[in-house]
mmCIF file of C-alpha atoms in Angstrom:
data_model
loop_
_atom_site.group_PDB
_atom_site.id
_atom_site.type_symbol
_atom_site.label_atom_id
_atom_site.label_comp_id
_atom_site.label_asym_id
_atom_site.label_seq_id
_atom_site.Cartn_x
_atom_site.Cartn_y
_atom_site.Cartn_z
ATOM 1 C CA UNK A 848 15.361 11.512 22.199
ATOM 2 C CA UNK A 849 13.851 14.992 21.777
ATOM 3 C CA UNK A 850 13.610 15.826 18.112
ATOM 4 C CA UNK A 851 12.797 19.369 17.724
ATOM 5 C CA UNK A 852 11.865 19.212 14.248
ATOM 6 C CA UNK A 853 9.224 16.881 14.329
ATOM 7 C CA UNK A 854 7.742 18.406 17.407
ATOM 8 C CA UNK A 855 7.607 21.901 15.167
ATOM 9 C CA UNK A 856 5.959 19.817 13.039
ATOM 10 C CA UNK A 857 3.091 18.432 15.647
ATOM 11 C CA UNK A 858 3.038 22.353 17.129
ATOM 12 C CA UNK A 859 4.211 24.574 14.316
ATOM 13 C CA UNK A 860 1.406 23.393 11.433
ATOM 14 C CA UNK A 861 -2.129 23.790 11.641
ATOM 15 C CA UNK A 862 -3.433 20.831 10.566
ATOM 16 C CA UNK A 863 -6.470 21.990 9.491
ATOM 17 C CA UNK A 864 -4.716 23.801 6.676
ATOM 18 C CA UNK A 865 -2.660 21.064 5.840
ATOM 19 C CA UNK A 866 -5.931 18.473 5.378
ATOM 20 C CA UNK A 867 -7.302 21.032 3.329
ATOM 21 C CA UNK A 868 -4.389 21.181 0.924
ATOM 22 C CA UNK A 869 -5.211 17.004 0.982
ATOM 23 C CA UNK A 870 -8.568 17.614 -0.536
ATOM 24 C CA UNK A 871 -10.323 17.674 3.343
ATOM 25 C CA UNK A 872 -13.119 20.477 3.489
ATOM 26 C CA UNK A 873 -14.305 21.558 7.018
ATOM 27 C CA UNK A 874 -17.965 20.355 8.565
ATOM 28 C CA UNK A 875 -19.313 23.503 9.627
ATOM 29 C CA UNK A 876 -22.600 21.837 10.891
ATOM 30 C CA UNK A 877 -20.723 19.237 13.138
ATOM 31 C CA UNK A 878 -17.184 21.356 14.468
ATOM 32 C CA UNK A 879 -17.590 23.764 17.172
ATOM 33 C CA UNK A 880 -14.517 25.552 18.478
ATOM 34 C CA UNK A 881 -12.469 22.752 20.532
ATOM 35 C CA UNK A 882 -12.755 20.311 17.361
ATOM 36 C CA UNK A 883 -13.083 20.879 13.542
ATOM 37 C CA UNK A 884 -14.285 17.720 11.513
ATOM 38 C CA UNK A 885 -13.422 17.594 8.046
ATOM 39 C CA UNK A 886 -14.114 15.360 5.076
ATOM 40 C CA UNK A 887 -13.375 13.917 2.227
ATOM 41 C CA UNK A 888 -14.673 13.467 -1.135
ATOM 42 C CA UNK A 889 -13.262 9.342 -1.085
ATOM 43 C CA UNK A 890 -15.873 9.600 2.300
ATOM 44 C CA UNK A 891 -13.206 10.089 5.049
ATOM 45 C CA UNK A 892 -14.129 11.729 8.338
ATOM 46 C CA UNK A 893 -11.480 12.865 10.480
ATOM 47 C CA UNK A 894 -11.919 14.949 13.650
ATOM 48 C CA UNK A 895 -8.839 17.253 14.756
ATOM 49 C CA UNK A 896 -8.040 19.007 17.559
ATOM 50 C CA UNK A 897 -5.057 20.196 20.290
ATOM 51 C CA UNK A 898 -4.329 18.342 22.816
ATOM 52 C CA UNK A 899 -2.958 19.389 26.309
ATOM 53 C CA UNK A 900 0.832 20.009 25.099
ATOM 54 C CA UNK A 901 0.200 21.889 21.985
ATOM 55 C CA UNK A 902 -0.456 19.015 19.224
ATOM 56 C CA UNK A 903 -2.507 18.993 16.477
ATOM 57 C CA UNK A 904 -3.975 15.711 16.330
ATOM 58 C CA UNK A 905 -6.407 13.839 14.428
ATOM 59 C CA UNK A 906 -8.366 10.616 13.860
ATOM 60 C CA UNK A 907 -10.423 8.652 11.672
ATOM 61 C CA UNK A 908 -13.944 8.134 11.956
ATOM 62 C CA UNK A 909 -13.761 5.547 9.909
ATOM 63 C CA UNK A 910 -10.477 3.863 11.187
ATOM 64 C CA UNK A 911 -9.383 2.960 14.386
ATOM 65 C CA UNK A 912 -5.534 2.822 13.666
ATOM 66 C CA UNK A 913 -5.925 5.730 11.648
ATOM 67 C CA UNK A 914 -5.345 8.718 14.311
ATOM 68 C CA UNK A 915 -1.827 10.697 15.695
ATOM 69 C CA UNK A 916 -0.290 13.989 14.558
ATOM 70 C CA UNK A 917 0.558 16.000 11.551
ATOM 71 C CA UNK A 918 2.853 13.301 10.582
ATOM 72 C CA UNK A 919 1.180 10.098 11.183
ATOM 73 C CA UNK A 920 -1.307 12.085 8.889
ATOM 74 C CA UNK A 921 1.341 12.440 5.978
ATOM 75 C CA UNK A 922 2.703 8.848 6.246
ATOM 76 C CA UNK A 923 -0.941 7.381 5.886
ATOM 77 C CA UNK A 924 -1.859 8.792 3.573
ATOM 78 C CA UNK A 925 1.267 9.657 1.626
ATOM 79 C CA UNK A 926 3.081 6.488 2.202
ATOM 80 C CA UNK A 927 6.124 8.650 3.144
ATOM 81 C CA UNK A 928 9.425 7.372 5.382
ATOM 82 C CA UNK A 929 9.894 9.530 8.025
ATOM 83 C CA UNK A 930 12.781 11.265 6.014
ATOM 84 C CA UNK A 931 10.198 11.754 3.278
ATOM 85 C CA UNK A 932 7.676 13.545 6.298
ATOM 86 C CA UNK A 933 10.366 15.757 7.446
ATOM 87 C CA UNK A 934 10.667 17.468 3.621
ATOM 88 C CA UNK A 935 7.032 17.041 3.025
ATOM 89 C CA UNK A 936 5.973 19.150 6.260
ATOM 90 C CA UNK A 937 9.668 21.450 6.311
ATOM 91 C CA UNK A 938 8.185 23.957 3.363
ATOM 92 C CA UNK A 939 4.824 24.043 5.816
ATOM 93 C CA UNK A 940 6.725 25.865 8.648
ATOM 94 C CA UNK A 941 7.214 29.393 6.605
ATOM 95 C CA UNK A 942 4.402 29.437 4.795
ATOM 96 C CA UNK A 943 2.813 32.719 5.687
ATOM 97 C CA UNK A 944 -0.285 32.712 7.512
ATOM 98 C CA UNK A 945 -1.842 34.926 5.297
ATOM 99 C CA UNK A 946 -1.847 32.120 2.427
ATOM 100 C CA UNK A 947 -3.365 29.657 4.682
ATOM 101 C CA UNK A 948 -7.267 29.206 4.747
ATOM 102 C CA UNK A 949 -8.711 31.127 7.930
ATOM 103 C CA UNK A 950 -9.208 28.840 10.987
ATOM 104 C CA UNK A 951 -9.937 30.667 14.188
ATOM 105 C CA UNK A 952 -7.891 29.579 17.100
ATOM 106 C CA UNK A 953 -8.119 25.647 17.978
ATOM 107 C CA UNK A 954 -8.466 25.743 22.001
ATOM 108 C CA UNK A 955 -6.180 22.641 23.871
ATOM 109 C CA UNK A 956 -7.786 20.209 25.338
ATOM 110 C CA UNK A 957 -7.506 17.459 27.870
ATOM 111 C CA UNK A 958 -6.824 13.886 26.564
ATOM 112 C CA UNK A 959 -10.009 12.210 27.899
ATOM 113 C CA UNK A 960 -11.496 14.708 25.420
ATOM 114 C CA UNK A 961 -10.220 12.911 22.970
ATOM 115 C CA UNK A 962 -11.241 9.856 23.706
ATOM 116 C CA UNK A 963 -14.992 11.165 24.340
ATOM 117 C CA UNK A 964 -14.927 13.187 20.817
ATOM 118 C CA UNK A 965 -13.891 9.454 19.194
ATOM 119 C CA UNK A 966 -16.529 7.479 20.835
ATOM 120 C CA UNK A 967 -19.603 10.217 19.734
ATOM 121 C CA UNK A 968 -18.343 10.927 16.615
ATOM 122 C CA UNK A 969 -19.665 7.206 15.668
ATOM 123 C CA UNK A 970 -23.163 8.143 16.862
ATOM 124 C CA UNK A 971 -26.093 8.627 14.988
ATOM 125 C CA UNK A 972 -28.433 11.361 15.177
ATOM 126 C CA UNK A 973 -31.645 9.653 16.682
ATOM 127 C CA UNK A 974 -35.241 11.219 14.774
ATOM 128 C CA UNK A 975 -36.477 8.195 15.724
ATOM 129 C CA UNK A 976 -35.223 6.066 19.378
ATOM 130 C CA UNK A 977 -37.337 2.737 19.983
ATOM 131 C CA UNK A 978 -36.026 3.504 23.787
ATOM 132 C CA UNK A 979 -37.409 7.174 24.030
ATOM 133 C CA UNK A 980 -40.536 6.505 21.659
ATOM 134 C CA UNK A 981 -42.077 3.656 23.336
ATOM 135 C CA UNK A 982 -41.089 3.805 27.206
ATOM 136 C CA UNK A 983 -40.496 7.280 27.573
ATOM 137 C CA UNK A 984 -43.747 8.793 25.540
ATOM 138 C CA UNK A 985 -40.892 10.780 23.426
ATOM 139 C CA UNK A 986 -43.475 11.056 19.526
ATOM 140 C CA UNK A 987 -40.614 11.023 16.798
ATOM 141 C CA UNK A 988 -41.973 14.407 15.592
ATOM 142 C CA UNK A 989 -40.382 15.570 18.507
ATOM 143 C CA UNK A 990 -37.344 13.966 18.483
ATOM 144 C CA UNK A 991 -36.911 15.386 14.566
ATOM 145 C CA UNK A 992 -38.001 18.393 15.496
ATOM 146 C CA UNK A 993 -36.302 21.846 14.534
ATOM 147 C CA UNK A 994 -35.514 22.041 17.953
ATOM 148 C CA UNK A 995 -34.070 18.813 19.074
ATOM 149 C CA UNK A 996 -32.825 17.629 16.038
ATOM 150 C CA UNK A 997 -29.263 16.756 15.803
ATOM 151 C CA UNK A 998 -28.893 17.119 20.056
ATOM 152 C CA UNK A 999 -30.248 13.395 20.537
ATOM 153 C CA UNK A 1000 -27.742 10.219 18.924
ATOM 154 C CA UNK A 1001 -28.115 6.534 19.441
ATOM 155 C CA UNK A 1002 -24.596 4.714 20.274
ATOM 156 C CA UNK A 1003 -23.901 0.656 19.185
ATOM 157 C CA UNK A 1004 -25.724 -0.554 22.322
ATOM 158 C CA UNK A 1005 -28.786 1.037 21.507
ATOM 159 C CA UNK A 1006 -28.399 4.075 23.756
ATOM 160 C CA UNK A 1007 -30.190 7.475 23.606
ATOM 161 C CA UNK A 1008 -27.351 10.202 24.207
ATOM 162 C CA UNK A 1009 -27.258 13.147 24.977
ATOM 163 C CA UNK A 1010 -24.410 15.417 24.145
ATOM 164 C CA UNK A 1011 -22.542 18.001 26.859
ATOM 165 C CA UNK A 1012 -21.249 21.003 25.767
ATOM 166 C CA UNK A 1013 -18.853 23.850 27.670
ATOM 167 C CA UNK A 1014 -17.187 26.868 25.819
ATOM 168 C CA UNK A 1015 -14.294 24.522 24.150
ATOM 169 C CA UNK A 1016 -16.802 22.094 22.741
ATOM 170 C CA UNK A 1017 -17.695 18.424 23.696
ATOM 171 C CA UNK A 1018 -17.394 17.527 27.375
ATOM 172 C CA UNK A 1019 -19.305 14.285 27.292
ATOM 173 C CA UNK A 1020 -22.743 12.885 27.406
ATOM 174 C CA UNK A 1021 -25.835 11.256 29.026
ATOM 175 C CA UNK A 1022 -26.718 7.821 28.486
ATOM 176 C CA UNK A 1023 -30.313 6.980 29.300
ATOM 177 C CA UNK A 1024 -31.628 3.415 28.519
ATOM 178 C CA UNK A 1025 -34.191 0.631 29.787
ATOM 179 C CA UNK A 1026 -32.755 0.462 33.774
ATOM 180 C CA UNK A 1027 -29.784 2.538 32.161
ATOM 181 C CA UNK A 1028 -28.006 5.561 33.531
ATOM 182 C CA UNK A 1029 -24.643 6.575 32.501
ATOM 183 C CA UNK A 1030 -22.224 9.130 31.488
ATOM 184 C CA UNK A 1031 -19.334 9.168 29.451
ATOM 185 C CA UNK A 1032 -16.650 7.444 30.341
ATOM 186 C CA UNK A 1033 -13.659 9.798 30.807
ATOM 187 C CA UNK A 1034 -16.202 12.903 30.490
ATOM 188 C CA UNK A 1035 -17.742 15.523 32.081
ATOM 189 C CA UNK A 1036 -21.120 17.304 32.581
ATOM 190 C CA UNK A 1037 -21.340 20.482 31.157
ATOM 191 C CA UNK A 1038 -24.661 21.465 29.626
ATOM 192 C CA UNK A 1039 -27.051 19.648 27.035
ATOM 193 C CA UNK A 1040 -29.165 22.434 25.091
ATOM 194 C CA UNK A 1041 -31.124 21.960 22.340
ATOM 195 C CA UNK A 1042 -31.277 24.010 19.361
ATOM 196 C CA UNK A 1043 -31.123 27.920 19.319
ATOM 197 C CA UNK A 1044 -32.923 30.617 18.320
ATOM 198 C CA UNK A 1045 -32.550 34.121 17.748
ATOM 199 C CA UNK A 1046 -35.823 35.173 19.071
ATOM 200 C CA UNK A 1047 -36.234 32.700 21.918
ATOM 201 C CA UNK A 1048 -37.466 34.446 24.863
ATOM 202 C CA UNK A 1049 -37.520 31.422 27.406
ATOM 203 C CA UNK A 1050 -34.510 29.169 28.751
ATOM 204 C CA UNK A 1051 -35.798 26.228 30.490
ATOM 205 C CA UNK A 1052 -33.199 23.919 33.072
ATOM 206 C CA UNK A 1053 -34.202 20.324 33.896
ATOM 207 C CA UNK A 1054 -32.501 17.899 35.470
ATOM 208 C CA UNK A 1055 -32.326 15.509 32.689
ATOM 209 C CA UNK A 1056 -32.379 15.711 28.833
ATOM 210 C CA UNK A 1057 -35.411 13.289 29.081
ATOM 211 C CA UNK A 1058 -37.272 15.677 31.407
ATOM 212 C CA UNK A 1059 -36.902 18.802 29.031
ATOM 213 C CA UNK A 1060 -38.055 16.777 25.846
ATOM 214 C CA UNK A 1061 -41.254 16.036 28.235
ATOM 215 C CA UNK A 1062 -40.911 19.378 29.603
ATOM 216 C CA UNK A 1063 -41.670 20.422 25.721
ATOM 217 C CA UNK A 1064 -44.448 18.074 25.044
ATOM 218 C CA UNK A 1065 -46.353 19.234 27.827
ATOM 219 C CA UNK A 1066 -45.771 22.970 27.509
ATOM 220 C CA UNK A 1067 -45.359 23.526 23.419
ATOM 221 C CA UNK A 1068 -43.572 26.706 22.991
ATOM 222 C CA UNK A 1069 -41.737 27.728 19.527
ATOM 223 C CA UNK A 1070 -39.982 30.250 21.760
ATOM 224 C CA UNK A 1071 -38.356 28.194 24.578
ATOM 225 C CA UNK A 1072 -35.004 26.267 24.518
ATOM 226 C CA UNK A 1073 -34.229 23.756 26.721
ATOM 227 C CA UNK A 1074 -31.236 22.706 28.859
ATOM 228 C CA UNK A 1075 -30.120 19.433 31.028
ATOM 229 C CA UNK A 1076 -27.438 19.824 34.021
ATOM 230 C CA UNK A 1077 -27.683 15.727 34.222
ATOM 231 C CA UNK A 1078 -28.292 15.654 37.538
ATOM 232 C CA UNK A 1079 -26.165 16.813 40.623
ATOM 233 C CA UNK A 1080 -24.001 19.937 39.521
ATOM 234 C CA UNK A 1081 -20.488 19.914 39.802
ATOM 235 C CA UNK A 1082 -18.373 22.953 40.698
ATOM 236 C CA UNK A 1083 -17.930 24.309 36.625
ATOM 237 C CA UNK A 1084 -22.036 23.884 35.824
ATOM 238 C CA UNK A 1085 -23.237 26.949 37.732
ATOM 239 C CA UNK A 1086 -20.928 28.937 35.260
ATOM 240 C CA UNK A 1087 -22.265 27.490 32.459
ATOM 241 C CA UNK A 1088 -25.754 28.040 33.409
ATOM 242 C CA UNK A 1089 -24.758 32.137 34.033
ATOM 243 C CA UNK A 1090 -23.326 31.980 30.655
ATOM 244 C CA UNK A 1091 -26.513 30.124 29.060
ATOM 245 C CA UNK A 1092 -28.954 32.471 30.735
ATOM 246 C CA UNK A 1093 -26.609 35.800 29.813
ATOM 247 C CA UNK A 1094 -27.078 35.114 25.976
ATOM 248 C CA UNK A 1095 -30.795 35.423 26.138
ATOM 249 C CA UNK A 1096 -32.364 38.419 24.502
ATOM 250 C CA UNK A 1097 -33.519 41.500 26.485
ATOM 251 C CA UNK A 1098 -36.480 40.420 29.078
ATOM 252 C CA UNK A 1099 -35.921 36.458 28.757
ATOM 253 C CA UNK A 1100 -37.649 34.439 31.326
ATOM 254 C CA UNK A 1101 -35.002 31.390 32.454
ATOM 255 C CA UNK A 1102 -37.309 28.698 34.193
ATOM 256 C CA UNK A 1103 -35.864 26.462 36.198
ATOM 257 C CA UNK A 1104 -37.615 22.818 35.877
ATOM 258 C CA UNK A 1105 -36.511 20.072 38.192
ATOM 259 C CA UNK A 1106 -38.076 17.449 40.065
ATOM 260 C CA UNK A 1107 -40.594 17.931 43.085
ATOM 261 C CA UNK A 1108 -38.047 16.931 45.596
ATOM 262 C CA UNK A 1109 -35.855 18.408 47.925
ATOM 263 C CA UNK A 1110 -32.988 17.445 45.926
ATOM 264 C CA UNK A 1111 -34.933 19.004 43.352
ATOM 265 C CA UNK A 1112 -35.518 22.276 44.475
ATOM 266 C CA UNK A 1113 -31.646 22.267 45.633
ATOM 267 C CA UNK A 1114 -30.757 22.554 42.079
ATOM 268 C CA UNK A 1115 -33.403 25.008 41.506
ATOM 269 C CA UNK A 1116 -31.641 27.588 43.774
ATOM 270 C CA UNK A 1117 -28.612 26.822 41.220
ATOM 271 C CA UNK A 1118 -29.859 27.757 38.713
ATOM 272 C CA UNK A 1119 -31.531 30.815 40.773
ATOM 273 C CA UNK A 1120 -27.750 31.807 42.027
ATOM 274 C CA UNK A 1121 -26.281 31.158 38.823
ATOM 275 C CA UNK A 1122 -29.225 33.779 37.541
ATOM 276 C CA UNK A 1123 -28.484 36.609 40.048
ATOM 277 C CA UNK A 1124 -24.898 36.316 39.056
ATOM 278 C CA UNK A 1125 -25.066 36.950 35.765
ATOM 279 C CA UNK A 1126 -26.083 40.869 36.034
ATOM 280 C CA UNK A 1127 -29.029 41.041 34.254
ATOM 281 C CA UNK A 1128 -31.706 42.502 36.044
ATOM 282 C CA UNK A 1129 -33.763 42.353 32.834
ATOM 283 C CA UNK A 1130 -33.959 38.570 33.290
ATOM 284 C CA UNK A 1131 -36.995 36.988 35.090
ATOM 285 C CA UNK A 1132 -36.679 33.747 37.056
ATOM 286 C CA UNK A 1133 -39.417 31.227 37.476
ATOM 287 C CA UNK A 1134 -39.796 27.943 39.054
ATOM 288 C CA UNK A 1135 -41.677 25.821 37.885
ATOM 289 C CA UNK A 1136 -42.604 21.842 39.295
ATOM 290 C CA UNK A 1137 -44.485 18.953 37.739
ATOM 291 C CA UNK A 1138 -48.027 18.439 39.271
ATOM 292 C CA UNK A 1139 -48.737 15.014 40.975
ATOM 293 C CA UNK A 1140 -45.831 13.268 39.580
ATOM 294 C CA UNK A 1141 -42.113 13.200 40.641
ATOM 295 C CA UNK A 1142 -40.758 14.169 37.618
ATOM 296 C CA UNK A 1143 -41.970 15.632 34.076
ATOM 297 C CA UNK A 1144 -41.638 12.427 32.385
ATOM 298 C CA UNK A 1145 -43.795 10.936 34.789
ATOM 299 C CA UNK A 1146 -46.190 13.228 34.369
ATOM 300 C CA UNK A 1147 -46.087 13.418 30.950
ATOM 301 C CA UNK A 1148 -46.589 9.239 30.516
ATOM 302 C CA UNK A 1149 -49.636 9.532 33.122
ATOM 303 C CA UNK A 1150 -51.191 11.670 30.377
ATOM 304 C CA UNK A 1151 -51.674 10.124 27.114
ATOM 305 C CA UNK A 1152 -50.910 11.457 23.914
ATOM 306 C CA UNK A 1153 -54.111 11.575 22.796
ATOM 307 C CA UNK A 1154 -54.967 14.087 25.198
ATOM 308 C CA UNK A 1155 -52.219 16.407 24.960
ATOM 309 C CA UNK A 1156 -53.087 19.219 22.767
ATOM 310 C CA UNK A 1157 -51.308 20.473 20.293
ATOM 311 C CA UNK A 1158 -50.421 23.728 21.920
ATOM 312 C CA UNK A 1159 -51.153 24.995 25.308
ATOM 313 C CA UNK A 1160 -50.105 27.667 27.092
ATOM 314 C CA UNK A 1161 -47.596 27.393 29.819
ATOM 315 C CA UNK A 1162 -49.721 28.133 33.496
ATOM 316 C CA UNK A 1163 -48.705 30.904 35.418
ATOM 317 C CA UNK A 1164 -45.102 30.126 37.408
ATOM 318 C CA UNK A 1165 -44.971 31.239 40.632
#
């Protein structure tokens, strides 16, 4: 039976206000806007976000039966009946919104979002990957660079993984191991992009994650940020590559880097389209292919480290 109170409850409350009156104190570093993580001083991690009808809901990092709404969150914790929720959460519903900390505006999301912000929010960040370092030519400095640090985890099997982002937050995630490709299960590809910065004046699109880490040993550049479609575009990435290549500052150069293929320089016009439709005449595209080698990991591993300077400058793009 519909209860109405309860689901004022699961709707009504921000439950991101209510963990915080529980002694939870929001991750700025690892919430973006479709899901806030908070923590605890005891060491509890929970994630929280809306789901598609209107929820707040939560769960555990730490605790797999730990997870629900607002009041599966009092009754853990609380050890309440659900009689004892209902006057626990009733005072909650006219408490005025100027009293409450400041949240901005927790988007919905899709279920399967869920389920893909549970599995990565057991990942480790990856400064060092066994995987990347010794079959993909990937140094460590790299991989714990300012750059690329925090964009790279390492899952239970071992995985290197690569994170996908749209403008809610977390879509899913590349998977790249020894004879390993894979996504997320239940996700979808947005875009991975490494680190920001305010004065970068290059945008660089590969097809992989793997292939813009090379991309960035083999063309140093303190300037440049880097971005992975993961392959064949679906119908929402040439959006999200108009959107990544409007933020650029005034007289940004967006490069796009993809294999020396056909299907290669398919995606290249993508990227090119995606370009054109974002407005900015200001903006200068470039292509830009990897010399005797499919790919720029493969060229990178037919050089060897050694070799590679420390900086270079990129060659001219035609």
């Amino acid at each position: 039976m519909f209860d109405r109170e309860l689901e004022s409850f699961k709707t009504g409350i921000d439950l991101r206000a209510y963990s915080a009156s529980r002694g939870y104190a929001i991750d700025t570093q690892e919430s973006w806007r479709g899901s806030a993580v908070m923590r605890h001083t005891t060491g509890d991690k929970i994630i929280i976000k809306r789901d598609a009808d209107g929820h707040y809901v939560y769960f555990s990092v730490r605790d797999d039966r730990d997870h629900g709404t607002i009041i599966d969150f009092a009754r853990h914790r609380l050890g309440l009946s659900l009689g004892a929720v209902r006057k626990e959460l009733r005072p909650w519903l006219s408490v005025a919104p100027s009293s409450l900390p400041p949240f901005a505006p927790l988007p919905r999301v899709a279920k399967d979002r869920l389920r893909v912000d549970r599995e990565f929010a057991r990942m480790l960040d990856a400064p060092r990957h066994p995987y990347l370092e010794n079959e993909r030519g990937i140094p460590a400095d790299l991989l714990a660079s300012e750059r690329f640090l925090g964009k790279i985890k390492i899952d239970a099997r071992g995985n290197a993984v690569f994170p996908h982002f749209d403008a809610d937050g977390l879509t899913g995630y590349e998977l790249k191991n020894r004879d390993f490709t894979g996504f997320a299960s239940g996700g979808a590809k947005a875009l991975w992009i490494s680190n920001t910065g305010n004065d970068d004046d290059c945008l660089v699109f590969c097809e992989s994650a793997i292939d813009a880490l090379s991309h960035a040993l083999l063309f140093p550049d303190d300037h440049t940020r880097y971005a992975s479609i993961g392959g064949k575009p679906n119908p929402v990435q040439p959006e999200l590559i108009r959107a990544a290549a409007t933020r650029m500052r005034a007289g940004a150069e967006i490069t796009a880097a993809m294999d020396a293929d056909a299907d290669g320089r398919k995606l290249a016009e993508v990227v090119k389209r995606a370009v054109e439709m974002s407005g900015r005449c200001d903006l200068r595209f470039q292509l830009h292919e990897p010399t005797g080698a499919k790919d720029w990991n493969d060229q990178l591993r037919a050089k060897p480290h050694a070799s590679l300077p420390c900086r270079q400058e990129k060659p001219s793009l035609a």
